[in-house]
CSV table of C-alpha atoms in Angstrom, one decimal:
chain,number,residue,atom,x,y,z
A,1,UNK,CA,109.2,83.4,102.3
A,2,UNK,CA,108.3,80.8,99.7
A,3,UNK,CA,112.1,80.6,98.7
A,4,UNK,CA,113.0,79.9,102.4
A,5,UNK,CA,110.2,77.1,102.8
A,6,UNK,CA,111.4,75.6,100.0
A,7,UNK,CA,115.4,75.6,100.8
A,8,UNK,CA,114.4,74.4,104.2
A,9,UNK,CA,112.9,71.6,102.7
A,10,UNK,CA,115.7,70.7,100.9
A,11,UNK,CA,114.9,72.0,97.1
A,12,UNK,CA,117.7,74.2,95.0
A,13,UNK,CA,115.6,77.5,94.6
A,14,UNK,CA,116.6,81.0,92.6
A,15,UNK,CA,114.6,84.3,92.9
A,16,UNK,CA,114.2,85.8,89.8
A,17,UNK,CA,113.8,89.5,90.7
A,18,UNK,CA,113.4,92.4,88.3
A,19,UNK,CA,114.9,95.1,90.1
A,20,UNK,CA,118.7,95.5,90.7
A,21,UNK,CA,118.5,94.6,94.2
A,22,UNK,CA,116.1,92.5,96.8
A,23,UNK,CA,113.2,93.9,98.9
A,24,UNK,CA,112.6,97.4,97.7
A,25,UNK,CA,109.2,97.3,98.3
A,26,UNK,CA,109.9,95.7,101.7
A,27,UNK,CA,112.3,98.5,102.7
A,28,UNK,CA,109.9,101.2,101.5
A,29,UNK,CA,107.3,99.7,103.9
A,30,UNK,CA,109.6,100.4,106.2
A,31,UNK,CA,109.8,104.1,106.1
A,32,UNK,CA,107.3,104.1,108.7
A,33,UNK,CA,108.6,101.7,111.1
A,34,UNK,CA,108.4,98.2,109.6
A,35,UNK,CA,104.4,97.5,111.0
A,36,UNK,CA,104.7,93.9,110.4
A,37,UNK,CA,101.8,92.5,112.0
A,38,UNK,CA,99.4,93.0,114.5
A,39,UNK,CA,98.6,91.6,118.2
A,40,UNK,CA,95.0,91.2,118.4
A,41,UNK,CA,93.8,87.5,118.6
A,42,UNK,CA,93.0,85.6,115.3
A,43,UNK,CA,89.2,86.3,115.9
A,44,UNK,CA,89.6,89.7,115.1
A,45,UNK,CA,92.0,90.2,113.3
A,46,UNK,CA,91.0,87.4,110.1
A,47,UNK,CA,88.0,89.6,109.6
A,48,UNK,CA,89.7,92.1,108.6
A,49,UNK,CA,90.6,90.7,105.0
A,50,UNK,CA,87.1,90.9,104.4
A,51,UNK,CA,85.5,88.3,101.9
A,52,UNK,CA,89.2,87.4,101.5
A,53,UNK,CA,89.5,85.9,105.4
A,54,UNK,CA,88.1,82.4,104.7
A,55,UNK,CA,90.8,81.8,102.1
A,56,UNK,CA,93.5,83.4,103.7
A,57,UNK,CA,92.6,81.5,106.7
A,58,UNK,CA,94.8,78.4,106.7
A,59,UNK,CA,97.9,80.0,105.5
A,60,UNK,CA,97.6,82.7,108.4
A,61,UNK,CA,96.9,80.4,111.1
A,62,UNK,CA,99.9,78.0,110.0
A,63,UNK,CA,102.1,80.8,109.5
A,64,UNK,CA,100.6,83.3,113.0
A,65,UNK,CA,101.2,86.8,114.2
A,66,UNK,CA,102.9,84.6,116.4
A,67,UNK,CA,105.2,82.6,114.2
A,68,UNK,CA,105.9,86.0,112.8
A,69,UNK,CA,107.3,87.6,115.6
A,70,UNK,CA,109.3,84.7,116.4
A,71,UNK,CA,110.8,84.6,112.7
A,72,UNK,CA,112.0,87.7,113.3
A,73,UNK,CA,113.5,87.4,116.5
A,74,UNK,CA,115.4,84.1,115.1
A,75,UNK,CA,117.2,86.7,112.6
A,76,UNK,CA,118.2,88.8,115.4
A,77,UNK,CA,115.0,91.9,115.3
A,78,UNK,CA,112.8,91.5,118.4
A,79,UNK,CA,109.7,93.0,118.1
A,80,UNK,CA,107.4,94.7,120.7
A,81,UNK,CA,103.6,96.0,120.8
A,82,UNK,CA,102.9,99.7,120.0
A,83,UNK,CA,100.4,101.2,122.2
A,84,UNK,CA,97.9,100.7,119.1
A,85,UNK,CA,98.5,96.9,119.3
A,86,UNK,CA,100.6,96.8,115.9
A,87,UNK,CA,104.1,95.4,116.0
A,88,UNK,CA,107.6,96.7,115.1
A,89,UNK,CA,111.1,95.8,115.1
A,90,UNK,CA,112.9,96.8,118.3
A,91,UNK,CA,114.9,98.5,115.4
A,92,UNK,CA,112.3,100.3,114.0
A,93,UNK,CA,114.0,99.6,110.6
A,94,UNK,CA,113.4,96.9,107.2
A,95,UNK,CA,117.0,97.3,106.2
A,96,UNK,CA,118.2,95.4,109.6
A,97,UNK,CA,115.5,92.5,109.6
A,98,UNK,CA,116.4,92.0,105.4
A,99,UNK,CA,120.2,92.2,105.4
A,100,UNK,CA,120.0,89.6,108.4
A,101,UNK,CA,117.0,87.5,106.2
A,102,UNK,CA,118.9,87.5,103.3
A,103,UNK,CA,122.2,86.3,104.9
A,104,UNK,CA,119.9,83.3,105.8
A,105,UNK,CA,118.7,82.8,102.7
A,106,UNK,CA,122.2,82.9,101.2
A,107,UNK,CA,123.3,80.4,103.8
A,108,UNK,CA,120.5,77.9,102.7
A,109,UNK,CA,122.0,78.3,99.4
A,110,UNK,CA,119.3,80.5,97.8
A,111,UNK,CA,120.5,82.1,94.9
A,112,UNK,CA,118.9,85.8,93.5
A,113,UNK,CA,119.2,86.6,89.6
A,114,UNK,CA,118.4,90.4,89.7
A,115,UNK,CA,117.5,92.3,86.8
A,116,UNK,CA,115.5,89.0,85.4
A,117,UNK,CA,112.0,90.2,84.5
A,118,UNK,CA,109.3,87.3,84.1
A,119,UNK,CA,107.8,87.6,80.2
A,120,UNK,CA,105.9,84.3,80.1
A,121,UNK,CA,107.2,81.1,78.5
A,122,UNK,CA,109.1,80.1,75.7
A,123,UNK,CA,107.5,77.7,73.3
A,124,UNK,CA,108.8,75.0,75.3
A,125,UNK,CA,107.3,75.8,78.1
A,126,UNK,CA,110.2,77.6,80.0
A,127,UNK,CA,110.0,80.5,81.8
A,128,UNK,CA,110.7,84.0,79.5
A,129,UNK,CA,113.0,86.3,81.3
A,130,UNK,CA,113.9,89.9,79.8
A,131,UNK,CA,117.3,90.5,81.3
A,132,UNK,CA,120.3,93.2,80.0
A,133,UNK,CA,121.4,90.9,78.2
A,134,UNK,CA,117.9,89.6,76.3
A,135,UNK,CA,115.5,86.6,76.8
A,136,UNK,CA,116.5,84.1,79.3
A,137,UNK,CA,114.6,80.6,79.7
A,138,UNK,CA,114.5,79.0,82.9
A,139,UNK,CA,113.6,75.5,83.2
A,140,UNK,CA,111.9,75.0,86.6
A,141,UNK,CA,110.1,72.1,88.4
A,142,UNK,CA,108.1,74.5,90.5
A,143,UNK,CA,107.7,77.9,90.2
A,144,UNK,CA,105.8,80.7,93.0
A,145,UNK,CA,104.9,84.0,91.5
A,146,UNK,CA,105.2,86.7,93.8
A,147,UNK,CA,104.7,89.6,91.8
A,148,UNK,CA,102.9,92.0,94.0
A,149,UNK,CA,99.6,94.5,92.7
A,150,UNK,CA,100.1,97.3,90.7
A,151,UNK,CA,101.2,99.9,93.5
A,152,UNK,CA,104.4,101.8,93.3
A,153,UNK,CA,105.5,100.1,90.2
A,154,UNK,CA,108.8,101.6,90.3
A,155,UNK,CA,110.1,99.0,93.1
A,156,UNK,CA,109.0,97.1,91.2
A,157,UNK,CA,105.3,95.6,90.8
A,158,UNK,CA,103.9,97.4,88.0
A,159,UNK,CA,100.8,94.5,87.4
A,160,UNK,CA,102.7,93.6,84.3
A,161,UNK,CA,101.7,89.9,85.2
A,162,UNK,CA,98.0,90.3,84.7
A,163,UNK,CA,97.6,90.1,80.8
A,164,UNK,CA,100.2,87.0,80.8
A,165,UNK,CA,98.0,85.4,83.4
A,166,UNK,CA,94.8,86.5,81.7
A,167,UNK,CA,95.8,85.1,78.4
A,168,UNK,CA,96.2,81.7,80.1
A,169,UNK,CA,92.8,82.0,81.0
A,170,UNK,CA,93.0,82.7,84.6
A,171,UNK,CA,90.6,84.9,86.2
A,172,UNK,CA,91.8,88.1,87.7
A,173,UNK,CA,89.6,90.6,90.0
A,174,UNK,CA,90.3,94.0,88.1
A,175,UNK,CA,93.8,95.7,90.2
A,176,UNK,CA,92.6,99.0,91.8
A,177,UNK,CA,94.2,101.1,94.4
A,178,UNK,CA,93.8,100.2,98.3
A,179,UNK,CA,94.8,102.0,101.3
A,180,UNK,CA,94.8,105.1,99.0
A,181,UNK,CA,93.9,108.9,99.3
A,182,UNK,CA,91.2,110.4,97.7
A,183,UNK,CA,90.7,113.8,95.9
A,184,UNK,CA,88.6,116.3,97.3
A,185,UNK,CA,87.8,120.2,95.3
A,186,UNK,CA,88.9,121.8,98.0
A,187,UNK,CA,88.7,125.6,97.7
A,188,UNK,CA,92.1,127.3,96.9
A,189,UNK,CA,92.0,129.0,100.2
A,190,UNK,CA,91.5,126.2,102.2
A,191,UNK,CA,94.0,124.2,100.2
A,192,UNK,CA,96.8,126.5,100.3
A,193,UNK,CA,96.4,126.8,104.1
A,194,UNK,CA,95.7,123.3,105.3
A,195,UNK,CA,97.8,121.0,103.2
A,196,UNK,CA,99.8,118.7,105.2
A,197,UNK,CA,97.8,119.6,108.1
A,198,UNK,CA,96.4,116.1,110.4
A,199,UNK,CA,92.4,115.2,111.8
A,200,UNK,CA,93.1,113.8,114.9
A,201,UNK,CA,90.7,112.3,117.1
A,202,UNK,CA,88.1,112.2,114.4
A,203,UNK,CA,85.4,109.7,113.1
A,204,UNK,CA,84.9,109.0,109.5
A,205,UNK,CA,81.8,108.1,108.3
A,206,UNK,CA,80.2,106.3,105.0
A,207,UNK,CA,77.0,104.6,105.1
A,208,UNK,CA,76.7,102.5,107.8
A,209,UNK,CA,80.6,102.5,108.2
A,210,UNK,CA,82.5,104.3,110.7
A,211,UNK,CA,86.3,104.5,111.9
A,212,UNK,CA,87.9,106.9,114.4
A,213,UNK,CA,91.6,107.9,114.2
A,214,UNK,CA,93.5,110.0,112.0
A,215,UNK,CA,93.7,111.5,108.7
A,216,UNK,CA,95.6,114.3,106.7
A,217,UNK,CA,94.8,116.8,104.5
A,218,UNK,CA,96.8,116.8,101.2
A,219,UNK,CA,96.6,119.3,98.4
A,220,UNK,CA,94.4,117.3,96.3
A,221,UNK,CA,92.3,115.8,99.0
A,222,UNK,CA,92.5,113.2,101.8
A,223,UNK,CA,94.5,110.6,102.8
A,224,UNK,CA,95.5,109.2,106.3
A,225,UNK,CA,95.4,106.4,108.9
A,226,UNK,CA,91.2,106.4,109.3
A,227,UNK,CA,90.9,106.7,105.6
A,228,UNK,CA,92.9,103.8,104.6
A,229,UNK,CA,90.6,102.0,106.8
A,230,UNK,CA,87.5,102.8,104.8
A,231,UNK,CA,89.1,102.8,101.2
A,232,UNK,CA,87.4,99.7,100.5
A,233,UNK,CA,83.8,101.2,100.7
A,234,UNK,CA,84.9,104.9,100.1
A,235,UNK,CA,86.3,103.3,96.8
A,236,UNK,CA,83.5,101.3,95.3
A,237,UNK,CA,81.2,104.2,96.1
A,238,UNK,CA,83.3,106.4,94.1
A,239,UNK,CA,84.2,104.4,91.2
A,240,UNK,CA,80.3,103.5,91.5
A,241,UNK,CA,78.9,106.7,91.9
A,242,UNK,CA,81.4,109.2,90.6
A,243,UNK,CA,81.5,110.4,93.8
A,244,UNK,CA,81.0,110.0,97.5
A,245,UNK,CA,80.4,111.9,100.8
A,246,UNK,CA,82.3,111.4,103.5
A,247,UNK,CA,81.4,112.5,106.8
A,248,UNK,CA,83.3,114.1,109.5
A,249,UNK,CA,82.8,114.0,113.1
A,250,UNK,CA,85.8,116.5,114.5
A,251,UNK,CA,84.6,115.7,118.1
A,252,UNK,CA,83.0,112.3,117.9
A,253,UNK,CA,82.9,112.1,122.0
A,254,UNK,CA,80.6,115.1,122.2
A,255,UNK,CA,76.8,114.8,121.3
A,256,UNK,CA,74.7,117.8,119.9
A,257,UNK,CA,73.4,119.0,123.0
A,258,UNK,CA,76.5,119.0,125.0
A,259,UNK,CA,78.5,121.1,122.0
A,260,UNK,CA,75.1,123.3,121.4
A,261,UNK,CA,75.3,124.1,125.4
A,262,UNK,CA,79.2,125.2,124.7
A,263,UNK,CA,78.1,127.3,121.9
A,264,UNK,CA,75.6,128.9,123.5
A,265,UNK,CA,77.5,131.4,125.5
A,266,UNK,CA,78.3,134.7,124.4
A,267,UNK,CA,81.2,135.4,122.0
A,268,UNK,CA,81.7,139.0,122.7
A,269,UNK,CA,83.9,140.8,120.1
A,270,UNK,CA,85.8,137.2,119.3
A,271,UNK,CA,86.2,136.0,116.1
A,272,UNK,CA,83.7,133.3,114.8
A,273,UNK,CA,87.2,130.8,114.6
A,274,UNK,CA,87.9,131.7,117.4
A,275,UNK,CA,85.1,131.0,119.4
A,276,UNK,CA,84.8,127.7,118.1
A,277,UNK,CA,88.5,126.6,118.7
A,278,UNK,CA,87.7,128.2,122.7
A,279,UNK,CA,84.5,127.2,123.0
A,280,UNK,CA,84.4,123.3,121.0
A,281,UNK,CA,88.7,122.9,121.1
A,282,UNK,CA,88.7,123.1,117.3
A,283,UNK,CA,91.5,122.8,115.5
A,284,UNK,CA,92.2,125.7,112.6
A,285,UNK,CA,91.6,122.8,110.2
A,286,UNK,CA,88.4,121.6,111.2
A,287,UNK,CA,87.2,125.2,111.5
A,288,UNK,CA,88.1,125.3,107.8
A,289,UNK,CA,86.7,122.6,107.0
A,290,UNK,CA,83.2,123.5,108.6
A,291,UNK,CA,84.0,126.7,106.9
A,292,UNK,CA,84.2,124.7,103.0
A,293,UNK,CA,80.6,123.2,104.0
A,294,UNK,CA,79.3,126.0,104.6
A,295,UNK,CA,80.7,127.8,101.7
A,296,UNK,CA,79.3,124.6,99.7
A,297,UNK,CA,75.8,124.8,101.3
A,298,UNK,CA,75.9,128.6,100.0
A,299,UNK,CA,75.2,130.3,103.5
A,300,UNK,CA,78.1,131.5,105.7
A,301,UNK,CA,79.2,130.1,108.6
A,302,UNK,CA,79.0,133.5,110.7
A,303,UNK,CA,75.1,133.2,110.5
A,304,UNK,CA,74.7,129.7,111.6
A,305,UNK,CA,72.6,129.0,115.0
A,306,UNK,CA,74.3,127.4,117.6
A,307,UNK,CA,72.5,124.1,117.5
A,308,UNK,CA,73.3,124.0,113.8
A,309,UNK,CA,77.5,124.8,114.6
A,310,UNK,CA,77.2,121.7,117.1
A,311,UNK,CA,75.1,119.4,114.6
A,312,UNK,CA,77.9,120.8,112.2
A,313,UNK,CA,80.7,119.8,114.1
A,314,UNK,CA,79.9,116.5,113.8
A,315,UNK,CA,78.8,115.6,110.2
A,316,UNK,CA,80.8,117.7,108.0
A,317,UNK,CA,80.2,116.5,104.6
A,318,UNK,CA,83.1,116.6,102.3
A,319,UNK,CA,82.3,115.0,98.8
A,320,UNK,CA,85.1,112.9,97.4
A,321,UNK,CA,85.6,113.0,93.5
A,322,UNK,CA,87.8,110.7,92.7
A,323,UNK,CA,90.4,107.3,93.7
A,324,UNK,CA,94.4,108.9,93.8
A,325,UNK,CA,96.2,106.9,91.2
A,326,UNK,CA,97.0,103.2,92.1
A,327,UNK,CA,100.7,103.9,91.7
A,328,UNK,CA,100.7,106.1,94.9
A,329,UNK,CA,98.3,103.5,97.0
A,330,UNK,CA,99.5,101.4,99.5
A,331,UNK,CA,98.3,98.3,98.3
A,332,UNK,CA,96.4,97.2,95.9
A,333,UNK,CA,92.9,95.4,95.5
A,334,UNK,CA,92.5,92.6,93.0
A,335,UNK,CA,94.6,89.8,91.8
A,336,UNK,CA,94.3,86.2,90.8
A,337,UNK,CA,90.4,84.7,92.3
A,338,UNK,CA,91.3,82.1,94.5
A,339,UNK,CA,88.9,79.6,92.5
A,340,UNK,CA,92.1,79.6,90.3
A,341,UNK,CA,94.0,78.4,92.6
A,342,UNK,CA,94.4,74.8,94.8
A,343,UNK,CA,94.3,74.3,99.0
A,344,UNK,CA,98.2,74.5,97.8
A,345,UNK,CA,98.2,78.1,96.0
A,346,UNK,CA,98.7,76.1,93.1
A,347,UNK,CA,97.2,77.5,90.2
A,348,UNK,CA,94.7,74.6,88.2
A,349,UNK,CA,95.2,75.3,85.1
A,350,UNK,CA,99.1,75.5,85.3
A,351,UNK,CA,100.5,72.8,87.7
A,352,UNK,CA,103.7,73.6,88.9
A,353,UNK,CA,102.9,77.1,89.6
A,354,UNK,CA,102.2,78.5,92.5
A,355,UNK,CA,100.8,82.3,93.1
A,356,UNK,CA,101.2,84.3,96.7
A,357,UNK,CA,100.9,88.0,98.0
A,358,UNK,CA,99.8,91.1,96.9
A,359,UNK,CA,99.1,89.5,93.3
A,360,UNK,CA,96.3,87.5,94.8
A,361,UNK,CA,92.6,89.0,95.2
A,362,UNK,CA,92.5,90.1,98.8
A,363,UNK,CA,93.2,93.6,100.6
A,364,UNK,CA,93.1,94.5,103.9
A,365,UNK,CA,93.5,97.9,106.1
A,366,UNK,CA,97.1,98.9,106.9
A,367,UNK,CA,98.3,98.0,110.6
A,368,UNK,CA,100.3,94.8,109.6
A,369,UNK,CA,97.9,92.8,107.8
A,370,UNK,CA,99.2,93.2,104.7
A,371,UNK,CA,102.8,92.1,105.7
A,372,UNK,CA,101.3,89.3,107.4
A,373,UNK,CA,99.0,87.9,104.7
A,374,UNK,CA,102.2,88.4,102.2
A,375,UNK,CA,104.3,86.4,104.8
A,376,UNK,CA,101.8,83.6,105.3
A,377,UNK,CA,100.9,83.0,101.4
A,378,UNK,CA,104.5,83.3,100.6
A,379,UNK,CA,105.4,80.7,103.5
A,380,UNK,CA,102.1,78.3,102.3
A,381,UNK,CA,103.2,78.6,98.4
A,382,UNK,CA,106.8,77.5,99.0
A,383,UNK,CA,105.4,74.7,101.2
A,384,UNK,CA,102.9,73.9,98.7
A,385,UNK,CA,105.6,73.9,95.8
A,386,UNK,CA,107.9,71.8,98.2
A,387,UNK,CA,105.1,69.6,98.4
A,388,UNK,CA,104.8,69.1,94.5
A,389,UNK,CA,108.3,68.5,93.8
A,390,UNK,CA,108.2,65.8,96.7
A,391,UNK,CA,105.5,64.0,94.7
């Protein structure tokens, strides 16, 4: 985005890249679908970068949903509104919408250099690059980093930037993993039996924070839609804590009394599991996990009153041990402070270079807002650099 700003505006710009080939990360986002933004108004949707919002603000609102959309459609991928407000290519593909973006790009007269790994400078000042064939320097009027966080590092953005930044005296917000799973002790029964197995239709709790939606069972823990949504505050509690409890609702609609009055009829010569998926439409995994709470709280399930089944039902706790590893998250929390940077995303203490994307100190829930705010601060740098060469 910063590269076709600044070819638009008339500048000669390469994209140094170290991997053998553009947009891997971009294509990888696309396993899914391509989410690439989101249709809810601006009002709503800002707030979901958090304390980030404010400073994300103008590059968003000059660079839209909207304008987004419209960008793609110009390269030939109209998109359209899934039923949960978050937009796709009609395609449903990245490799489509990059092979047509790059074609435009190479029409501008953008170059790529693949294989070029940024290293630093030179002691001339000159960009470092480690390439096949050793160090390159690169003189350059204007240079935008887009170096991504520290997630899947092998497309590519390993956070390998941070300690040449940080010797330069910028200040970085420590990289940790966002959108991630989290690891749970689950019992080998109930881990053998329910990995890979889906929540739906239930509400997450921590604190005063809750989300409904989705989320999936893995073999270490829990990952998923609903859970992504709270990794922010599930994350800080662990890495402050050691630990957290999360809380399950597996039929959020329902209150006490009305699932106490379904479990108060007679189950006859029925299994306990079995009542409960008749009697409260349980799934096999939420019986197990009521079933690992109960096994946790050292009494069995079989001698539980009704009332406590239905206050059960909806407060599972399941205590979360750890963060999964920031090379499997999504994204990545962290990044360059913006006090380091200008109304440009110009970095102060190095004019001439610019900073935009994941590598900057914001994260936000998946449903398209991290494509967007990676569009939009790629789209304001390269209009901020055109702006500095102009000068």
């Amino acid at each position: 985005m910063a590269a076709e700003a600044l070819a638009q505006g008339g500048a000669r710009v390469t994209v140094h890249d170290a991997m053998p080939s553009a947009g891997r990360k971009f294509l990888m986002a696309g396993r899914g679908g391509l989410n690439l933004t989101h249709s809810e108004p601006l009002p709503d949707f800002m707030p979901r970068y958090r304390e980030a919002a404010p400073m994300l603000q103008a590059a968003i609102a000059a660079f839209s949903p909207d304008a987004l959309r419209a960008w793609s459609a110009a390269l030939g991928e109209p998109t359209f509104v899934g039923s949960s407000g978050r937009v796709f290519p009609k395609a449903f593909k990245a490799s489509p919408l990059l092979r047509a973006w790059l074609r435009r790009l190479d029409a501008a007269g953008v170059r790529f250099a693949f294989r070029h790994r940024w290293t630093g400078w030179d002691g001339e000042g000159r960009l470092l690059f480690r390439t096949n064939d050793g160090q390159r320097p690169i003189e350059a009027k204007a240079t935008v980093l887009a170096l991504g966080g520290a997630s899947w590092p092998r497309l590519g953005s390993d956070g390998g930037w941070v300690d040449i930044l940080a010797a330069k005296s910028i200040a970085i917000s420590k990289l940790r993993p966002a959108n991630s799973g989290f690891t749970v002790a689950w019992s080998d029964v109930f881990r053998d039996r329910f990995e890979g197995q889906p929540l739906k239709g239930v509400a997450l709790t921590i604190g005063a924070h809750t989300v409904r939606g989705e989320a999936m069972i893995t073999r270490s823990g829990i990952e998923g839609g609903a859970i992504y949504a709270l990794s922010a505050e599930l994350r800080e509690a662990v890495l402050g804590l050691g630990q957290a409890t999360l809380t399950i609702a597996l039929r959020p609609e329902l209150d006490v009394a009305a699932l106490t009055t379904r479990l108060s009829g007679t189950r006859g010569k029925q299994s306990l599991a079995n009542f409960l998926r008749k009697a409260a439409q349980l799934s096999p995994v939420g019986i197990g996990l009521m079933q690992e709470a109960a096994i946790a709280s050292g009494r069995p399930l079989a001698l539980f009153s009704p009332a406590e089944l239905a206050k059960l039902i909806n407060a599972i706790p399941v205590q979360l041990t750890g963060v999964a590893p920031i090379e499997r998250a999504i994204s990545t929390a962290g990044g360059v402070t913006f006090d380091e940077l200008d109304e440009r995303l110009m970095l102060r203490k190095l004019p001439g270079m610019f900073a935009a994307g994941e590598m900057l100190d914001w994260e936000a829930p998946t449903g398209g807002y991290l494509l967007q705010a990676s569009f939009a601060t790629g789209a304001a740098a390269g209009r901020g650099a055109l702006e500095w060469l102009k000068r």
